[in-house]
Short mmCIF file of C-alpha atoms in Angstrom, two decimals:
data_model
loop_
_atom_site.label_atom_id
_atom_site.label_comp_id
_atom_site.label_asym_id
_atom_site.label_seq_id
_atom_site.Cartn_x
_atom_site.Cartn_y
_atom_site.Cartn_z
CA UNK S 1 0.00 0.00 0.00
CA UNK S 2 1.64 3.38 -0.85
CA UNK S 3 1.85 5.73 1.87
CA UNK S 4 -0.21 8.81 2.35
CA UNK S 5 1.60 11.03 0.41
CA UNK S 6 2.00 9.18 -2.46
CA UNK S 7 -1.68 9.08 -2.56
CA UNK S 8 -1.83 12.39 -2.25
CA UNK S 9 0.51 13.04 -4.59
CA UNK S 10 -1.45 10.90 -7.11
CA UNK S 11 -4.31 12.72 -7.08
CA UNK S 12 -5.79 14.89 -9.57
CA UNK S 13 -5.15 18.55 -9.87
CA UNK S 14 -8.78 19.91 -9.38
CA UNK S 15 -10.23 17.62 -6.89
CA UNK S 16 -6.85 17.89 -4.87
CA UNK S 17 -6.60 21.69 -4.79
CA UNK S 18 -10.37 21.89 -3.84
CA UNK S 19 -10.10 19.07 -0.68
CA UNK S 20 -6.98 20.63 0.49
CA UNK S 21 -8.38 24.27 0.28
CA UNK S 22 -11.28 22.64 2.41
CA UNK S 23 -9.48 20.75 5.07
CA UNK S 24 -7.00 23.99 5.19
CA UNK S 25 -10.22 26.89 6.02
CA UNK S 26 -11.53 24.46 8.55
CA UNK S 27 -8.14 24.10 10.33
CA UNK S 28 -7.28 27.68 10.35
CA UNK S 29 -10.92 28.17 11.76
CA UNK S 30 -10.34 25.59 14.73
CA UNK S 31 -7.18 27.24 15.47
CA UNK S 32 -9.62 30.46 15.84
CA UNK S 33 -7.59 32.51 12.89
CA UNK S 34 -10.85 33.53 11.65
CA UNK S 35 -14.79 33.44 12.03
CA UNK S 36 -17.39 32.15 9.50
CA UNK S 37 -18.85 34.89 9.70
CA UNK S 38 -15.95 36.91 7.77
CA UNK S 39 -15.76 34.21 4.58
CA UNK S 40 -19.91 33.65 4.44
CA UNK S 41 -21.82 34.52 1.83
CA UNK S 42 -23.77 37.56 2.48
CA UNK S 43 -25.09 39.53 -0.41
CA UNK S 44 -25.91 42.60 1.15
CA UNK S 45 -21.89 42.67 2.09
CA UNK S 46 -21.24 41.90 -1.17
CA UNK S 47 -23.08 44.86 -2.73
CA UNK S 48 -22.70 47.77 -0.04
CA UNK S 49 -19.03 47.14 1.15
CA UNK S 50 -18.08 45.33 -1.90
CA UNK S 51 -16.75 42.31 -0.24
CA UNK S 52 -16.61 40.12 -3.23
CA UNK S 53 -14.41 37.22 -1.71
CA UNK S 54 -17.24 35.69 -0.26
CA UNK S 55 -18.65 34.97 -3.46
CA UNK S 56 -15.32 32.48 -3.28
CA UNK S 57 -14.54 31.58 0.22
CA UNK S 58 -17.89 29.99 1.11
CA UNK S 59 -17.35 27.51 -1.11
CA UNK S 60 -14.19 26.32 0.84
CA UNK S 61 -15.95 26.21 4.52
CA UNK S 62 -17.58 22.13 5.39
CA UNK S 63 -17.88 23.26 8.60
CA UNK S 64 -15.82 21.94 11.95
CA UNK S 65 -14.21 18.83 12.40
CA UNK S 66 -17.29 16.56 12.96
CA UNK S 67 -18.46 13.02 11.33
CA UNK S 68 -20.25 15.05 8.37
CA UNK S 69 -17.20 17.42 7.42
CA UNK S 70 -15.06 14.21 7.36
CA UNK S 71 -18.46 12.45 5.00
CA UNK S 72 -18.15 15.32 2.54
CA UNK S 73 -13.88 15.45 2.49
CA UNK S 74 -14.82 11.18 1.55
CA UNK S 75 -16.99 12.36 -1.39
CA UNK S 76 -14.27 14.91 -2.58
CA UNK S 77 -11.61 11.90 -2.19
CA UNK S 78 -13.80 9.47 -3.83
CA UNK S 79 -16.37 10.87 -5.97
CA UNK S 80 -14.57 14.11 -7.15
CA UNK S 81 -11.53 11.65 -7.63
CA UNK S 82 -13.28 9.35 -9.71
CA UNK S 83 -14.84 11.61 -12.07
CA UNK S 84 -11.67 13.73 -13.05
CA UNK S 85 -9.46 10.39 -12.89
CA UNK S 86 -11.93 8.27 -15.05
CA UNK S 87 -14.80 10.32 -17.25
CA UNK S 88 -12.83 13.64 -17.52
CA UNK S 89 -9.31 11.81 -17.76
CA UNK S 90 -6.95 14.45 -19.69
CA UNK S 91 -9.60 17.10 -19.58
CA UNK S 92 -8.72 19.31 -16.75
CA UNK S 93 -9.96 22.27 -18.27
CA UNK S 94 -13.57 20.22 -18.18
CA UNK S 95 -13.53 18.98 -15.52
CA UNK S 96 -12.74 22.75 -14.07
CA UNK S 97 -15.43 24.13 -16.09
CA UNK S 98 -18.04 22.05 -14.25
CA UNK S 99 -16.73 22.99 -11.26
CA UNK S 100 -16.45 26.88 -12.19
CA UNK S 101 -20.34 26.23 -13.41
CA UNK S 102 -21.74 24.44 -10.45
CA UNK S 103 -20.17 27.17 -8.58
CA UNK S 104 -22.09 30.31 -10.56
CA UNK S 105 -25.37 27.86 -10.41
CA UNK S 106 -25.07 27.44 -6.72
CA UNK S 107 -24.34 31.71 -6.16
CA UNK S 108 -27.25 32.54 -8.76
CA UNK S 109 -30.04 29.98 -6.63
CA UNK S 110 -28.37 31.30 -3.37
CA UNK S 111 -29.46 34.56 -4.49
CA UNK S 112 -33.44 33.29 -4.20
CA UNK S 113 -34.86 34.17 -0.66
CA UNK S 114 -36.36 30.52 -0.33
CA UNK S 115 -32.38 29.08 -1.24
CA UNK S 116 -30.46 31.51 0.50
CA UNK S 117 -27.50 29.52 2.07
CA UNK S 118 -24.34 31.04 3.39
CA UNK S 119 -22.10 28.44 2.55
CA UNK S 120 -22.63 26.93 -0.66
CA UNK S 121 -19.58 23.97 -0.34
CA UNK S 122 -21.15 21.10 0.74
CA UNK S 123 -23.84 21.96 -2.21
CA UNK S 124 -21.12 22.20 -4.59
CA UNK S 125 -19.53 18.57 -2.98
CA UNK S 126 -23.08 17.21 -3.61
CA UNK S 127 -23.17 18.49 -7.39
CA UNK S 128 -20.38 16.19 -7.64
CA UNK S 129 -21.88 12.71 -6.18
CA UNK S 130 -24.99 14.23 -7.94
CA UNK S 131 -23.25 13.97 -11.48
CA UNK S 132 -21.00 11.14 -10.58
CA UNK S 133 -24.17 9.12 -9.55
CA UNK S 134 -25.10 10.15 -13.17
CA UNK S 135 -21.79 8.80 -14.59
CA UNK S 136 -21.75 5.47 -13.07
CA UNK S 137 -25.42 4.91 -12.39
CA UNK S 138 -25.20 1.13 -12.34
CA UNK S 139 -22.42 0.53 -9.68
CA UNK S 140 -23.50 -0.81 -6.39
CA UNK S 141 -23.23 1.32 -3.01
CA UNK S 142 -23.19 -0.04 0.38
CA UNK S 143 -24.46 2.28 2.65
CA UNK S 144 -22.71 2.41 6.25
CA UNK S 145 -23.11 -1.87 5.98
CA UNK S 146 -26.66 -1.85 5.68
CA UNK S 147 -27.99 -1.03 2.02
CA UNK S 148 -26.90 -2.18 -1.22
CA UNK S 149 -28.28 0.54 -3.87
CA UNK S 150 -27.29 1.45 -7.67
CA UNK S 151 -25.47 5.07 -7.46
CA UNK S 152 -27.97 6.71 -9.65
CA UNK S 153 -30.28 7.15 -6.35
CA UNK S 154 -27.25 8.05 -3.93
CA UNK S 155 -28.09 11.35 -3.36
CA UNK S 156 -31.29 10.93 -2.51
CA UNK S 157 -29.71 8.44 0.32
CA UNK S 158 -27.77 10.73 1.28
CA UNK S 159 -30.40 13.30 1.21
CA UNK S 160 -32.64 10.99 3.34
CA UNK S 161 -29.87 9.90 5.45
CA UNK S 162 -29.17 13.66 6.64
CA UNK S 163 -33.07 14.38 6.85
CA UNK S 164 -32.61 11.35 9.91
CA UNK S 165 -29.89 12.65 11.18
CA UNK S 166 -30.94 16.19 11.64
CA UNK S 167 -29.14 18.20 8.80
CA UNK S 168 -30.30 21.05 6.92
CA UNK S 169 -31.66 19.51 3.66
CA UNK S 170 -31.63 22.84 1.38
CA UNK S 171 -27.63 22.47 0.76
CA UNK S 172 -28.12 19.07 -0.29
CA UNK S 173 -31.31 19.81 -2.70
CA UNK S 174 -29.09 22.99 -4.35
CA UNK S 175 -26.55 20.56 -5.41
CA UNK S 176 -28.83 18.15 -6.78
CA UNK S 177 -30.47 20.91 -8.78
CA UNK S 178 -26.84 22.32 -9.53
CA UNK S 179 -25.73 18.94 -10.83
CA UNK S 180 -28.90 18.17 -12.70
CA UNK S 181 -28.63 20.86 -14.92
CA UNK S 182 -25.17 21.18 -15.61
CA UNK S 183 -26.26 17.56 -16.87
CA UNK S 184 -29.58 18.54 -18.40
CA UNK S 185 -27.06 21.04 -20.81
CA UNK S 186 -23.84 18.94 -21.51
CA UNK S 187 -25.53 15.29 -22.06
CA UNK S 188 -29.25 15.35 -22.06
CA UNK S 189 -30.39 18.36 -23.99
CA UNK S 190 -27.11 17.57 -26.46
CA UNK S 191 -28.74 13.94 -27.20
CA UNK S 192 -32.28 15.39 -27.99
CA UNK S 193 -31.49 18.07 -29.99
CA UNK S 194 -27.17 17.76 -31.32
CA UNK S 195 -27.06 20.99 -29.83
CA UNK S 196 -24.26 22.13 -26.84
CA UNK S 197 -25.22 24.53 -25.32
CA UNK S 198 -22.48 24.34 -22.31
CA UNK S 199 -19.11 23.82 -24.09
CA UNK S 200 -16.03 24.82 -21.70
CA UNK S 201 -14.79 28.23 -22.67
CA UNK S 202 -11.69 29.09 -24.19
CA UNK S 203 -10.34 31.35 -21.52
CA UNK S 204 -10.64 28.29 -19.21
CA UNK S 205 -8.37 25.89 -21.81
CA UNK S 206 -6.10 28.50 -21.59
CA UNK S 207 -5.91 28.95 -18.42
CA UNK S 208 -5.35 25.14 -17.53
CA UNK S 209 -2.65 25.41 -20.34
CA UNK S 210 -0.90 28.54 -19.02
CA UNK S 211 -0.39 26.89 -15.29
CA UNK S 212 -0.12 23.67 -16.67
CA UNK S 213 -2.98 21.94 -14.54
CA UNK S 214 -3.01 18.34 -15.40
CA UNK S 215 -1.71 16.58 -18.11
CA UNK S 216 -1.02 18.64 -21.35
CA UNK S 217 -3.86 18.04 -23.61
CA UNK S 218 -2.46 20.19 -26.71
CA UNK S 219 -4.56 22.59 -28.35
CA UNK S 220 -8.15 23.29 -26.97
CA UNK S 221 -10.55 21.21 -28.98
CA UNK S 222 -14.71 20.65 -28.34
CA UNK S 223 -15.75 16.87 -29.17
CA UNK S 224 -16.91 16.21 -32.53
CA UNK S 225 -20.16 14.82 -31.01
CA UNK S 226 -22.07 17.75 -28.86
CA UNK S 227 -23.64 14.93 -26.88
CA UNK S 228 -20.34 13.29 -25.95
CA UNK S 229 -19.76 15.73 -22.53
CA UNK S 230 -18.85 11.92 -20.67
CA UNK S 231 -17.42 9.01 -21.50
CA UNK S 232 -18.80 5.57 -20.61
CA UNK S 233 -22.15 6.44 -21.60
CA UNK S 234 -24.68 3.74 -22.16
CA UNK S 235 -24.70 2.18 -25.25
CA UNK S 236 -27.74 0.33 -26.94
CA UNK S 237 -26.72 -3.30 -28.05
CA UNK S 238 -29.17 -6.01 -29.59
CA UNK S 239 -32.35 -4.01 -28.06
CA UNK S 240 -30.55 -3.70 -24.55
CA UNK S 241 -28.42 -0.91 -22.67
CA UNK S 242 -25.47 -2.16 -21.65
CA UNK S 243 -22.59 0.30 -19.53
CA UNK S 244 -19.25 -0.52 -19.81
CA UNK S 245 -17.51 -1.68 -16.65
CA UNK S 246 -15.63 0.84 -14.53
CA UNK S 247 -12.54 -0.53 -12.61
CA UNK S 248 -12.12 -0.82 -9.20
CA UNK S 249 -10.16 2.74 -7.67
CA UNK S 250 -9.56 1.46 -4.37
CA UNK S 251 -11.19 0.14 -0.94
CA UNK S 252 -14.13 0.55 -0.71
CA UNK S 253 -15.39 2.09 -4.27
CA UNK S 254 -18.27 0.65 -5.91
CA UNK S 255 -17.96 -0.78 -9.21
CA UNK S 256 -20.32 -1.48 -12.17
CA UNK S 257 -20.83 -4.67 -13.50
CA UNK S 258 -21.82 -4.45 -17.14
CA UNK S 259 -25.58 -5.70 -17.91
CA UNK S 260 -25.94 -8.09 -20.04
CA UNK S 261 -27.66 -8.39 -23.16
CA UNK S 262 -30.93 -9.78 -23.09
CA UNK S 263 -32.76 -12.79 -25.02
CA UNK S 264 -34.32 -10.21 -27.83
CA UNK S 265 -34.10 -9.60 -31.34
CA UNK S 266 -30.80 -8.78 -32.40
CA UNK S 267 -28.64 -10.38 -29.68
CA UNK S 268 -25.71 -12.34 -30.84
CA UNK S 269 -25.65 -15.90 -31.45
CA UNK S 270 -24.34 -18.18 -29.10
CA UNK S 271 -22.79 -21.50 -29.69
CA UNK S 272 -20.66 -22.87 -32.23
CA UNK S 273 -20.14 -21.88 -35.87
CA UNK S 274 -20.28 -24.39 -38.78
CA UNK S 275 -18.96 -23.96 -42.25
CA UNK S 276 -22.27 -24.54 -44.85
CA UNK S 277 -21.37 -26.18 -48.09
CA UNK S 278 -18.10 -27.77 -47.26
#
């Protein structure tokens, strides 16, 4: 087993940066170097005294050392992780772009009376399980031991499981919605209509280029197919949907088996060949 900063080391860029930033705000703030109340997220701040960092800094506070920061620093390490190391694999500048997104989504609902929040980063931590559940929907999650579920309805376990435990549900439903329609635009909407409405912006190729974030992906190119924002999509074979398998990225991360074909029309034959006429 490699030791812990190897892992660390290993990580991605974008994932990495954000966990650390994360783990770092919530240490300074149990060593008392500052109160939430100077990084939250308060508008009228914002606009009469022009303190625009905590349009940013919000995003960085889980809250203190407790069982549910170190639950969301697990989804950064494993779900975050995942995504940029498997679906967005050589495209940082993606991967950063749906982070930069989920961001603005998150500040624009916060906005709304009814969603008002003042720190917006375990909502942008759930945007990520939200589109990773999305990504692998078929892999199998065991829940603390005690449920086996497919990943597509993780959130809404995790959802549930906070509702029991006493959380505040609203930064768990503005992910969802976050993560759902930075979805909706790069895959679903793509698919109906061949039309991308969400491609990552130039600036942000060039800015993963200029720091060199990642591994060097060359020029700045969109996909030739608008509905391709993820790889491993489903595929339709023989009249069923099949998902490729994912491999295995550590203890304790769920897999997906590939589904197999059915019995329909169009499924390949099984058994031998034989040569006809000779």
């Amino acid at each position: 087993m490699s030791s812990p900063a190897e892992f660390y080391k290993s990580l991605p860029p974008i994932s990495k940066a954000y966990g650390t930033a994360c783990l770092l705000f919530t240490v300074a703030y149990q060593l008392g170097l500052y109160h939430p109340a100077d990084i939250a997220l308060l508008y009228e701040l914002v606009l009469s005294r022009f303190q625009v960092w905590r349009l940013i800094t919000n995003f960085f506070f889980l809250g203190m050392f407790s069982i549910n920061f170190g639950i969301r620093l697990l989804m950064i390490a494993r779900y975050g992780v995942q995504l940029e190391s498997g679906p967005f694999q050589r495209r940082t500048a993606d991967f950063l772009w749906m982070m930069i997104f989920g961001a603005l989504t998150l500040l624009a609902l916060s906005a709304i009376p009814f969603f008002r929040s003042p720190f917006l980063g375990v909502s942008l931590v759930f945007m990520l399980l939200y589109v990773w559940s999305r990504e692998f929907p078929t892999a199998n999650i065991n829940i603390y031991g005690l449920v086996t579920l497919k990943a597509f309805y993780l959130p809404w376990a995790m959802l549930g499981l906070d509702v029991i435990f006493g959380s505040p549900i609203m930064p768990d439903l503005l992910g969802i919605i976050a993560g759902h329609l930075y979805y909706f635009l790069t895959v679903l909407h793509p698919l109906a209509t061949g039309k991308n409405l969400l491609k990552t912006p130039i600036w942000v190729h060039k800015l993963v280029m200029r720091w060199r974030i990642g591994a060097p992906t060359g020029t700045p190119a969109q996909p030739d197919n608008p509905g391709a924002a993820f790889r491993g999509r489903s595929y339709r074979v023989g009249g069923a949907t099949a998902y490729p398998a994912q491999p295995d990225r550590g203890s304790g991360v769920a897999t997906t088996n590939p589904v197999q074909p059915d019995n329909g029309p169009g499924v390949a034959f099984r058994g031998r060949s034989y040569r006809l006429g000779g």
